[in-house]
Structure formats: structure tokens, C-alpha cells
Short mmCIF file of C-alpha atoms in Angstrom, two decimals:
data_model
loop_
_atom_site.label_atom_id
_atom_site.label_comp_id
_atom_site.label_asym_id
_atom_site.label_seq_id
_atom_site.Cartn_x
_atom_site.Cartn_y
_atom_site.Cartn_z
CA MET A 1 -3.91 -8.31 29.85
CA THR A 2 -1.09 -9.95 27.91
CA SER A 3 2.36 -8.37 28.35
CA LEU A 4 4.91 -8.45 25.53
CA SER A 5 8.44 -7.24 25.07
CA LEU A 6 9.10 -4.91 22.15
CA ARG A 7 11.10 -7.66 20.45
CA GLU A 8 8.17 -10.06 20.77
CA ALA A 9 5.85 -7.43 19.28
CA ARG A 10 8.24 -6.94 16.34
CA ALA A 11 8.38 -10.68 15.73
CA ILE A 12 4.59 -10.87 15.75
CA ALA A 13 4.30 -7.96 13.33
CA ILE A 14 6.91 -9.28 10.89
CA ALA A 15 5.39 -12.76 10.86
CA ALA A 16 1.85 -11.42 10.47
CA GLN A 17 2.98 -9.39 7.46
CA GLY A 18 4.44 -12.46 5.76
CA LEU A 19 8.03 -11.27 6.10
CA ALA A 20 9.32 -14.08 8.31
CA ALA A 21 8.91 -16.94 5.84
CA PRO A 22 11.62 -17.60 3.24
CA ARG A 23 11.02 -16.50 -0.32
CA ARG A 24 9.77 -19.04 -2.83
CA SER A 25 11.63 -20.50 -5.77
CA GLN A 26 8.47 -20.10 -7.88
CA VAL A 27 5.56 -17.70 -7.42
CA ASP A 28 2.27 -18.37 -9.19
CA ALA A 29 -1.07 -16.57 -9.32
CA ALA A 30 -2.41 -18.60 -6.40
CA ALA A 31 0.47 -17.43 -4.19
CA LEU A 32 -0.13 -13.81 -5.19
CA ARG A 33 -3.83 -14.12 -4.53
CA GLY A 34 -3.15 -15.70 -1.14
CA LEU A 35 -0.76 -12.91 -0.20
CA VAL A 36 -3.22 -10.11 -0.97
CA GLU A 37 -5.98 -12.07 0.77
CA HIS A 38 -3.79 -12.28 3.87
CA LEU A 39 -2.60 -8.67 3.81
CA GLY A 40 -6.16 -7.53 3.09
CA VAL A 41 -5.02 -4.43 1.17
CA VAL A 42 -2.11 -3.41 -1.05
CA GLN A 43 -1.63 0.30 -1.65
CA ILE A 44 -1.34 1.61 -5.23
CA ASP A 45 0.86 4.59 -6.00
CA SER A 46 1.75 6.27 -9.28
CA VAL A 47 5.49 6.83 -8.69
CA ASN A 48 7.46 4.59 -11.05
CA VAL A 49 11.07 5.62 -10.43
CA LEU A 50 11.79 2.05 -9.25
CA ALA A 51 8.60 0.01 -9.76
CA ARG A 52 4.95 0.73 -9.06
CA SER A 53 4.49 0.42 -5.32
CA HIS A 54 1.83 -2.30 -5.46
CA TYR A 55 4.29 -4.67 -7.17
CA LEU A 56 6.90 -4.42 -4.40
CA PRO A 57 5.17 -6.14 -1.42
CA ALA A 58 4.94 -9.46 -3.28
CA TRP A 59 8.64 -9.26 -4.22
CA SER A 60 9.57 -8.52 -0.58
CA ARG A 61 7.54 -11.45 0.72
CA LEU A 62 7.44 -14.10 -2.00
CA GLY A 63 10.36 -13.41 -4.32
CA ALA A 64 10.67 -12.94 -8.07
CA TYR A 65 7.38 -13.12 -9.97
CA ASP A 66 5.71 -11.81 -13.10
CA PRO A 67 3.84 -8.56 -12.32
CA ALA A 68 1.42 -9.36 -15.15
CA GLN A 69 0.07 -12.16 -12.95
CA LEU A 70 -0.80 -9.65 -10.24
CA ASP A 71 -2.41 -7.36 -12.82
CA ALA A 72 -4.56 -10.21 -14.11
CA LEU A 73 -6.06 -10.82 -10.67
CA SER A 74 -7.82 -7.44 -10.83
CA ARG A 75 -8.23 -7.02 -14.58
CA SER A 76 -9.65 -10.25 -15.96
CA ALA A 77 -12.20 -12.87 -15.00
CA PRO A 78 -12.43 -14.58 -12.63
CA ARG A 79 -11.43 -11.52 -10.61
CA ALA A 80 -9.82 -12.12 -7.25
CA LEU A 81 -9.05 -8.45 -6.52
CA PHE A 82 -10.69 -5.09 -7.10
CA GLU A 83 -9.62 -1.47 -6.80
CA TYR A 84 -11.06 0.92 -4.27
CA TRP A 85 -10.13 3.21 -1.40
CA GLY A 86 -8.86 0.77 1.21
CA HIS A 87 -5.86 2.36 2.89
CA GLU A 88 -5.41 4.83 0.06
CA ALA A 89 -6.09 3.77 -3.54
CA SER A 90 -5.67 0.03 -3.14
CA LEU A 91 -5.97 -3.49 -4.44
CA LEU A 92 -8.33 -5.44 -2.20
CA PRO A 93 -9.66 -9.01 -2.03
CA ILE A 94 -12.91 -9.18 -3.99
CA ASP A 95 -14.91 -10.39 -0.98
CA LEU A 96 -14.33 -7.03 0.72
CA GLN A 97 -16.44 -5.16 -1.84
CA PRO A 98 -19.71 -5.64 0.12
CA VAL A 99 -17.83 -4.76 3.32
CA LEU A 100 -16.81 -1.40 1.85
CA ARG A 101 -20.24 -0.40 0.58
CA TRP A 102 -20.75 1.70 3.72
CA ARG A 103 -17.81 3.84 2.57
CA MET A 104 -19.35 4.15 -0.88
CA ALA A 105 -22.68 5.14 0.66
CA ARG A 106 -20.89 7.73 2.80
CA ALA A 107 -18.75 9.14 0.00
CA LYS A 108 -20.05 12.65 0.76
CA ASP A 109 -18.27 12.38 4.12
CA GLN A 110 -15.36 10.13 3.15
CA ALA A 111 -14.11 11.59 -0.14
CA TRP A 112 -11.83 14.59 -0.21
CA GLY A 113 -11.98 18.12 -1.62
CA ARG A 114 -13.45 18.63 -5.05
CA ILE A 115 -14.56 15.01 -5.32
CA ARG A 116 -16.88 15.40 -2.34
CA GLN A 117 -18.23 18.68 -3.69
CA MET A 118 -19.09 17.04 -7.01
CA ALA A 119 -21.97 15.21 -5.27
CA ARG A 120 -24.01 18.41 -5.56
CA ARG A 121 -23.78 18.44 -9.37
CA LYS A 122 -26.21 15.61 -9.93
CA ALA A 123 -27.17 16.38 -13.53
CA PHE A 124 -23.54 16.66 -14.64
CA VAL A 125 -22.56 13.47 -12.81
CA SER A 126 -25.51 11.64 -14.40
CA LYS A 127 -24.27 12.63 -17.86
CA VAL A 128 -20.81 11.26 -17.13
CA LEU A 129 -22.30 8.05 -15.75
CA ALA A 130 -24.45 7.68 -18.88
CA ILE A 131 -21.34 7.89 -21.08
CA VAL A 132 -19.65 5.17 -19.01
CA ALA A 133 -22.77 3.02 -19.32
CA GLU A 134 -22.76 3.50 -23.09
CA ARG A 135 -19.03 3.32 -23.83
CA GLY A 136 -17.30 1.61 -20.91
CA PRO A 137 -14.69 0.44 -20.21
CA ILE A 138 -13.43 3.97 -20.79
CA ARG A 139 -10.50 6.15 -19.74
CA ALA A 140 -11.09 9.45 -17.98
CA GLY A 141 -9.26 11.12 -20.87
CA GLU A 142 -11.86 9.78 -23.30
CA LEU A 143 -14.58 11.43 -21.22
CA GLU A 144 -12.93 14.84 -21.29
CA THR A 145 -14.74 17.82 -22.76
CA ALA A 146 -12.20 20.38 -21.53
CA LYS A 147 -8.53 19.99 -20.80
CA PRO A 148 -7.02 21.32 -17.56
CA LYS A 149 -4.88 24.45 -17.86
CA ARG A 150 -1.91 22.85 -16.10
CA LYS A 151 -0.85 19.31 -15.45
CA GLY A 152 -1.15 17.66 -12.06
CA TRP A 153 -3.86 16.02 -9.96
CA TRP A 154 -4.77 19.39 -8.42
CA GLU A 155 -5.72 20.61 -11.89
CA TRP A 156 -8.16 17.81 -12.71
CA SER A 157 -10.93 18.77 -15.12
CA GLU A 158 -14.55 18.67 -14.01
CA VAL A 159 -15.07 15.41 -15.92
CA LYS A 160 -12.14 13.78 -14.13
CA VAL A 161 -13.51 14.93 -10.78
CA ALA A 162 -16.95 13.54 -11.70
CA ILE A 163 -15.60 10.11 -12.65
CA GLU A 164 -13.60 9.99 -9.40
CA TRP A 165 -16.78 10.84 -7.47
CA LEU A 166 -18.55 7.98 -9.23
CA PHE A 167 -15.63 5.70 -8.31
CA TRP A 168 -15.68 6.80 -4.67
CA SER A 169 -19.43 6.27 -4.41
CA GLY A 170 -19.26 2.84 -6.05
CA GLN A 171 -21.30 3.75 -9.12
CA VAL A 172 -18.36 2.84 -11.37
CA THR A 173 -15.36 0.64 -10.77
CA SER A 174 -12.01 -0.09 -12.38
CA ALA A 175 -12.36 -2.64 -15.16
CA SER A 176 -8.67 -2.60 -16.10
CA ARG A 177 -5.79 -0.22 -16.67
CA ARG A 178 -4.05 1.00 -19.79
CA GLY A 179 -0.54 1.78 -18.68
CA PHE A 180 -1.34 3.24 -15.28
CA GLU A 181 -4.63 4.88 -16.30
CA ARG A 182 -7.86 3.31 -15.06
CA LEU A 183 -10.56 2.12 -17.42
CA TYR A 184 -13.93 2.73 -15.76
CA ASP A 185 -17.06 0.65 -16.17
CA LEU A 186 -20.27 -0.23 -14.35
CA PRO A 187 -19.87 -2.63 -11.40
CA GLU A 188 -22.40 -5.07 -12.85
CA ARG A 189 -20.17 -5.52 -15.90
CA VAL A 190 -16.99 -5.97 -13.88
CA LEU A 191 -17.61 -7.59 -10.50
CA PRO A 192 -18.51 -11.29 -10.15
CA ALA A 193 -22.21 -12.05 -9.83
CA HIS A 194 -21.80 -13.67 -6.43
CA VAL A 195 -20.19 -10.48 -5.07
CA LEU A 196 -22.97 -8.29 -6.41
CA ALA A 197 -25.53 -10.66 -4.88
CA THR A 198 -23.91 -10.60 -1.44
CA ALA A 199 -26.02 -8.75 1.12
CA THR A 200 -24.61 -5.49 2.40
CA PRO A 201 -23.59 -5.86 6.06
CA THR A 202 -24.46 -3.32 8.71
CA GLU A 203 -21.85 -0.63 9.27
CA LEU A 204 -20.85 -2.13 12.61
CA ASP A 205 -20.46 -5.61 11.10
CA ALA A 206 -18.49 -4.17 8.18
CA GLN A 207 -16.15 -2.24 10.45
CA CYS A 208 -15.71 -5.28 12.70
CA THR A 209 -14.64 -7.22 9.61
CA LEU A 210 -12.16 -4.53 8.56
CA ILE A 211 -10.68 -4.09 12.05
CA ALA A 212 -10.35 -7.88 12.39
CA ARG A 213 -8.63 -8.09 8.98
CA ALA A 214 -6.31 -5.25 9.99
CA ALA A 215 -5.45 -6.99 13.27
CA ARG A 216 -4.74 -10.27 11.50
CA ALA A 217 -2.42 -8.55 9.01
CA LEU A 218 -0.66 -6.45 11.67
CA GLY A 219 -0.53 -9.15 14.34
CA ILE A 220 -0.56 -6.53 17.05
CA GLY A 221 -1.41 -2.84 17.12
CA THR A 222 -2.88 0.05 19.03
CA GLU A 223 -6.32 1.43 18.26
CA ALA A 224 -4.68 3.99 15.96
CA ASP A 225 -2.74 1.24 14.15
CA LEU A 226 -5.89 -0.81 13.57
CA ARG A 227 -7.88 2.22 12.40
CA ASP A 228 -5.19 3.39 10.02
CA TYR A 229 -5.03 0.11 8.10
CA TYR A 230 -8.36 0.77 6.37
CA ARG A 231 -8.56 4.45 7.36
CA ILE A 232 -11.50 4.08 9.76
CA ARG A 233 -12.38 7.03 11.97
CA PRO A 234 -12.35 6.77 15.80
CA GLY A 235 -16.14 6.95 16.25
CA PRO A 236 -16.97 3.83 14.22
CA ALA A 237 -13.76 1.98 15.13
CA ARG A 238 -14.14 1.95 18.90
CA PRO A 239 -17.42 -0.02 19.05
CA ALA A 240 -15.95 -2.46 16.53
CA ILE A 241 -12.82 -2.96 18.65
CA ALA A 242 -14.93 -3.43 21.78
CA ALA A 243 -17.07 -6.03 20.02
CA LEU A 244 -14.01 -7.92 18.78
CA VAL A 245 -12.52 -7.95 22.29
CA GLU A 246 -15.78 -9.34 23.63
CA GLN A 247 -15.75 -12.03 20.92
CA GLY A 248 -12.16 -12.95 21.76
CA VAL A 249 -10.83 -11.97 18.33
CA LEU A 250 -8.71 -9.23 19.89
CA VAL A 251 -6.77 -9.69 23.12
CA PRO A 252 -5.79 -6.53 25.03
CA ALA A 253 -2.03 -6.32 25.51
CA GLN A 254 0.68 -4.12 26.91
CA VAL A 255 3.86 -3.74 24.86
CA GLU A 256 7.16 -2.65 26.39
CA GLY A 257 7.66 1.08 25.80
CA TRP A 258 4.21 1.72 24.30
CA THR A 259 2.06 4.23 26.13
CA GLN A 260 -1.18 3.11 24.46
CA ARG A 261 -2.98 -0.19 24.97
CA ALA A 262 -2.34 -2.69 22.21
CA TYR A 263 -4.57 -5.40 20.76
CA LEU A 264 -3.21 -8.79 19.80
CA HIS A 265 -5.02 -10.87 17.18
CA ARG A 266 -5.94 -14.24 18.65
CA ASP A 267 -4.12 -16.10 15.85
CA ALA A 268 -0.93 -14.02 16.02
CA VAL A 269 2.31 -15.93 16.52
CA ALA A 270 5.68 -14.59 17.67
CA ALA A 271 7.62 -16.56 15.08
CA GLU A 272 11.38 -16.99 15.32
CA ILE A 273 12.80 -14.45 12.89
CA ASP A 274 15.68 -15.63 10.72
CA PRO A 275 18.43 -13.03 11.31
CA THR A 276 19.50 -13.34 7.66
CA ARG A 277 16.01 -12.78 6.18
CA THR A 278 16.04 -9.56 4.14
CA ALA A 279 13.44 -7.33 2.53
CA LEU A 280 13.46 -3.95 0.83
CA LEU A 281 10.17 -2.28 1.69
CA SER A 282 8.20 0.08 -0.51
CA PRO A 283 7.52 3.44 1.17
CA PHE A 284 3.86 2.35 1.00
CA ASP A 285 4.37 -1.17 2.38
CA SER A 286 1.80 -2.09 5.01
CA LEU A 287 4.51 -2.98 7.56
CA ILE A 288 5.70 0.65 7.64
CA TRP A 289 3.04 2.88 6.05
CA PHE A 290 1.83 4.19 9.44
CA ARG A 291 4.93 6.19 10.32
CA GLU A 292 4.08 6.55 14.01
CA ARG A 293 3.91 2.76 14.35
CA THR A 294 7.15 2.31 12.42
CA GLU A 295 8.98 4.56 14.88
CA ARG A 296 7.33 2.92 17.88
CA MET A 297 8.00 -0.61 16.62
CA PHE A 298 11.41 -0.28 14.97
CA GLY A 299 12.89 2.98 16.23
CA MET A 300 13.09 4.42 12.71
CA ARG A 301 11.68 7.89 12.09
CA TYR A 302 10.82 7.51 8.42
CA ARG A 303 9.42 10.20 6.16
CA ILE A 304 9.07 10.02 2.40
CA GLU A 305 10.84 12.94 0.71
CA ILE A 306 9.32 12.86 -2.78
CA TYR A 307 7.68 16.24 -2.21
CA VAL A 308 10.70 17.78 -0.45
CA PRO A 309 12.91 20.06 -2.61
CA GLN A 310 16.01 18.18 -3.71
CA ASP A 311 18.45 20.36 -1.79
CA LYS A 312 16.53 19.74 1.44
CA ARG A 313 16.25 15.95 1.21
CA VAL A 314 18.07 14.02 3.91
CA HIS A 315 17.94 10.46 2.57
CA GLY A 316 16.75 10.79 -1.03
CA TYR A 317 13.78 10.82 -3.41
CA TYR A 318 12.41 7.25 -3.29
CA VAL A 319 13.83 5.66 -0.18
CA LEU A 320 13.14 2.05 0.80
CA PRO A 321 13.79 0.92 4.37
CA PHE A 322 15.83 -2.29 4.52
CA LEU A 323 14.67 -5.02 6.88
CA LEU A 324 17.33 -7.44 8.13
CA GLY A 325 16.01 -10.04 10.55
CA ASP A 326 13.78 -8.14 12.95
CA ALA A 327 15.32 -4.68 12.50
CA LEU A 328 15.20 -1.83 9.99
CA VAL A 329 18.92 -1.29 9.45
CA ALA A 330 19.28 0.99 6.41
CA ARG A 331 17.54 3.36 3.98
CA VAL A 332 18.19 3.05 0.25
CA ASP A 333 17.32 5.64 -2.41
CA LEU A 334 16.73 3.54 -5.54
CA LYS A 335 16.12 4.22 -9.20
CA ALA A 336 15.62 1.75 -12.03
CA ASP A 337 17.56 3.17 -14.97
CA ARG A 338 15.77 1.08 -17.56
CA ALA A 339 17.59 2.53 -20.56
CA ALA A 340 20.99 1.61 -19.12
CA LYS A 341 19.64 -1.59 -17.47
CA VAL A 342 21.06 -0.44 -14.12
CA LEU A 343 19.60 -0.42 -10.62
CA ARG A 344 21.04 2.81 -9.24
CA VAL A 345 21.63 3.22 -5.52
CA GLN A 346 21.51 7.01 -5.39
CA ALA A 347 22.15 7.09 -1.64
CA VAL A 348 22.32 4.57 1.17
CA HIS A 349 22.34 5.34 4.88
CA GLY A 350 22.87 2.86 7.67
CA GLU A 351 20.89 3.13 10.89
CA PRO A 352 22.81 3.82 14.12
CA ARG A 353 22.74 0.18 15.30
CA ALA A 354 23.08 -1.49 11.92
CA PRO A 355 25.20 -4.66 12.22
CA ARG A 356 28.38 -5.20 10.21
CA ALA A 357 26.51 -7.72 8.05
CA THR A 358 24.22 -4.98 6.69
CA ALA A 359 26.20 -4.11 3.56
CA GLY A 360 26.61 -7.73 2.46
CA ALA A 361 22.98 -8.58 3.11
CA LEU A 362 21.79 -5.45 1.29
CA ALA A 363 24.06 -6.16 -1.67
CA SER A 364 22.48 -9.60 -2.14
CA GLU A 365 19.00 -8.12 -1.87
CA LEU A 366 19.77 -5.44 -4.46
CA VAL A 367 21.26 -7.91 -6.92
CA GLY A 368 18.16 -10.07 -6.55
CA MET A 369 15.87 -7.08 -7.06
CA ALA A 370 17.80 -5.99 -10.15
CA GLY A 371 17.32 -9.44 -11.67
CA TRP A 372 13.60 -9.37 -10.92
CA LEU A 373 13.29 -5.95 -12.58
CA GLY A 374 15.18 -7.11 -15.66
CA LEU A 375 18.23 -4.95 -14.91
CA GLU A 376 21.75 -6.19 -15.50
CA ARG A 377 23.76 -4.64 -12.69
CA VAL A 378 23.72 -2.55 -9.51
CA GLU A 379 25.66 0.70 -9.30
CA VAL A 380 26.22 2.49 -5.98
CA GLU A 381 26.74 6.24 -5.96
CA PRO A 382 29.00 7.76 -3.26
CA ARG A 383 26.30 9.24 -1.07
CA GLY A 384 25.43 8.10 2.43
CA SER A 385 27.20 6.43 5.34
CA LEU A 386 26.86 2.93 3.88
CA ALA A 387 27.85 3.74 0.28
CA LYS A 388 31.49 2.59 0.38
CA PRO A 389 30.95 -0.77 2.12
CA LEU A 390 27.90 -1.43 -0.06
CA ARG A 391 29.86 -0.74 -3.25
CA LEU A 392 32.51 -3.25 -2.17
CA ALA A 393 29.84 -5.80 -1.19
CA VAL A 394 28.07 -5.44 -4.53
CA ALA A 395 31.39 -6.02 -6.33
CA ARG A 396 31.91 -9.22 -4.31
CA THR A 397 28.33 -10.37 -4.99
CA ARG A 398 28.84 -10.11 -8.74
#
């Protein structure tokens, strides 16, 4: 069994996630496609207080780019990406569609709440599917026959639940988006012919593929870490992990301070991490989305506070951890004030062992992010332990 220090494990994880390499001066569609192919999944989230979450990982790793190029990879031919339930709602490499058909086939077990229950209403679902076949691509709102009484995802109409069931079970897919709203259509009118013609792998082979992709993207992780990446349950995951160990794809490892066995991907490299490399990470970034791993790897207990009442929030509404070198050194509550063309730092808290260079490094990162978002300046509000030094650093950066 390979033994690793915690610092070595962090270096492996950061490099595997594409956060060790310097940003590029130019980012094209090929670079974006390569990034998502390497990460294997990019989570989508609706919150737009800063930028949609799925746009942020490419900025953190590659640098300034045109988000329309990322959109085009999943919305126009030839499609390189598709939408489905990967980690949560996600953008995924197109070649993973056959690998996820087992999840579509098991939607009755995999989907949640009302969506799963909709499987029993076969006649109603068939009517909704027929409308998509006739009129797609189509928004859920265009399918509506009755409006919900109150707004919110928990008040979805029956038609919305039906179309989400069809999406879960693979009978429809996302053809594009209008704003943030999906346009649904039949897979045969959206997905490339070669993907549709690809044979469906066995469940074990599919889960081996997903676990191997997770391990490659994480570099190193426990069983729970590997399962969480594509949300695979323990029963199916364990035979897949055992098979990958036998094949030499995964190497059992012990990491300093970890109580659970880890698995190292055979291609993982403990790259030298540039101590000046910076990245602001979306709350849904794949480096930190499994909170237990984030605490175990970086010593940061991170919780998103969007759903916490304002007076009970500790760090803020939409807080991005700040990576400096191989450490998470600060938390920044950010808002893009598009009307005023200002990136607002609503609060900023340094971690206990944050180095003195944190404020200056964060200021440069924020100014760069503001430029990428089309904002003209950064303003720091007086909340949090790092607010004063950051305000001075931003002034110097200007």
C-alpha cells in the first residue's frame, strides 16, 4: 500500500483537478472541451448572484473565456457535451451518455420525490412525451396546462414533474436553453448518431468507467470520495472499485491523518504547486463539492449558506473559497452588481493560517474576475477579518 503525506495528497488533488497549471492567455472551444473531458462532470446550478456555477470552473482553471463557447458545446452540433444527472444536474462529455443509461433505466430508484412517483402515471407521461415529439425543442412552460399556486421548485406543476421524469429516464434530453430554462427534445434529434449507436455497457462496466473517471479527476480519494463524484451508491461502487484495483487502475493508499483507505489513480502525479497560483472556487466546484473531503484535505469546514436566514449566516450568501498555492486561505462572499458594473465583496474572511500574502493575491484574482465578468471595479465592504487589508490591496492593484 502506498503511503502519502497530506501535503502530497493535496498536491495530487490540485493537479488532477487542473488547478496547478498556469492560466492561458487565450482559451478556445477546444480547451473548454478538453477541460470538461478531463473533469468528467461540471455541476450546473441556477444561482446567478455572481455567475452561473458551471461557468466558474473554466475561469478558475483556464482563465478568461467567452461563456458562449461553453454553451455551444452542449447546444449546437457537433455536440461535445450533454446535460444529465452526473453529480447533480451537470454538463458531461458526450461519450458518457451510454455509460449513464443504467441510471436512466433505474430512474424509478434514482430520481427523487415527485419525479419518481410520476413513473406510475404512464398515460399522462405518454401525452407529455407526444407533445415533445410533435413540438420539440420545447420549454416546460410551453407544456403547461395548469400553473402552480406558488413559485419555487417544490411547487412544480404536474407537467413540469412529468417532463423531469422523462429527462431522468432518458426519454427526452436538453436540446438547448433559453436563458436558464431547458428546451426539451427527443434524444434521436439531439444526440450524435454515433452516440445513439453505441452499445449500452453492463452496469458493472459502466460503474467501473465512472469510478475510474472520478479517480482520474480527483487524483486520490476514499471510497466515499469516488462514489460521490457521480453519486454512485455503495452496493454498485464496491465491486467496481475492487475490479479497478485488480486491473491496476486504482492503487490502494494510506494518507496521513485519514482514517479510511484511499485509492490513488495510476496516472496521478504529485505536481509541484506554484505557491502564487490562485483560484476562486465555485461552491459547486468539483475540488470542494464533497464537504467531508474538503475538510479532510484542506482543513476547511465549508458549508454553503444560501438557504440560511440572513441573520444567521456566518460567512455570507454566495461564498467562494480562495485557493492560494496548495491551501484554502479565505472565503469571499461575492456579488456581481451588473447595473453598477461592480464586483462587490460583501464579506471576506481569512482562514486561521492564511499567509500575509493572502490579501494581495486575492485582490489580483478579484480584479481579474471582474474583468472577465465585464465589471469595471471591485468594491470591498467592511465585513470579515480580511476586509481592511483586502480593500487596501485592491486599491494598490488598480
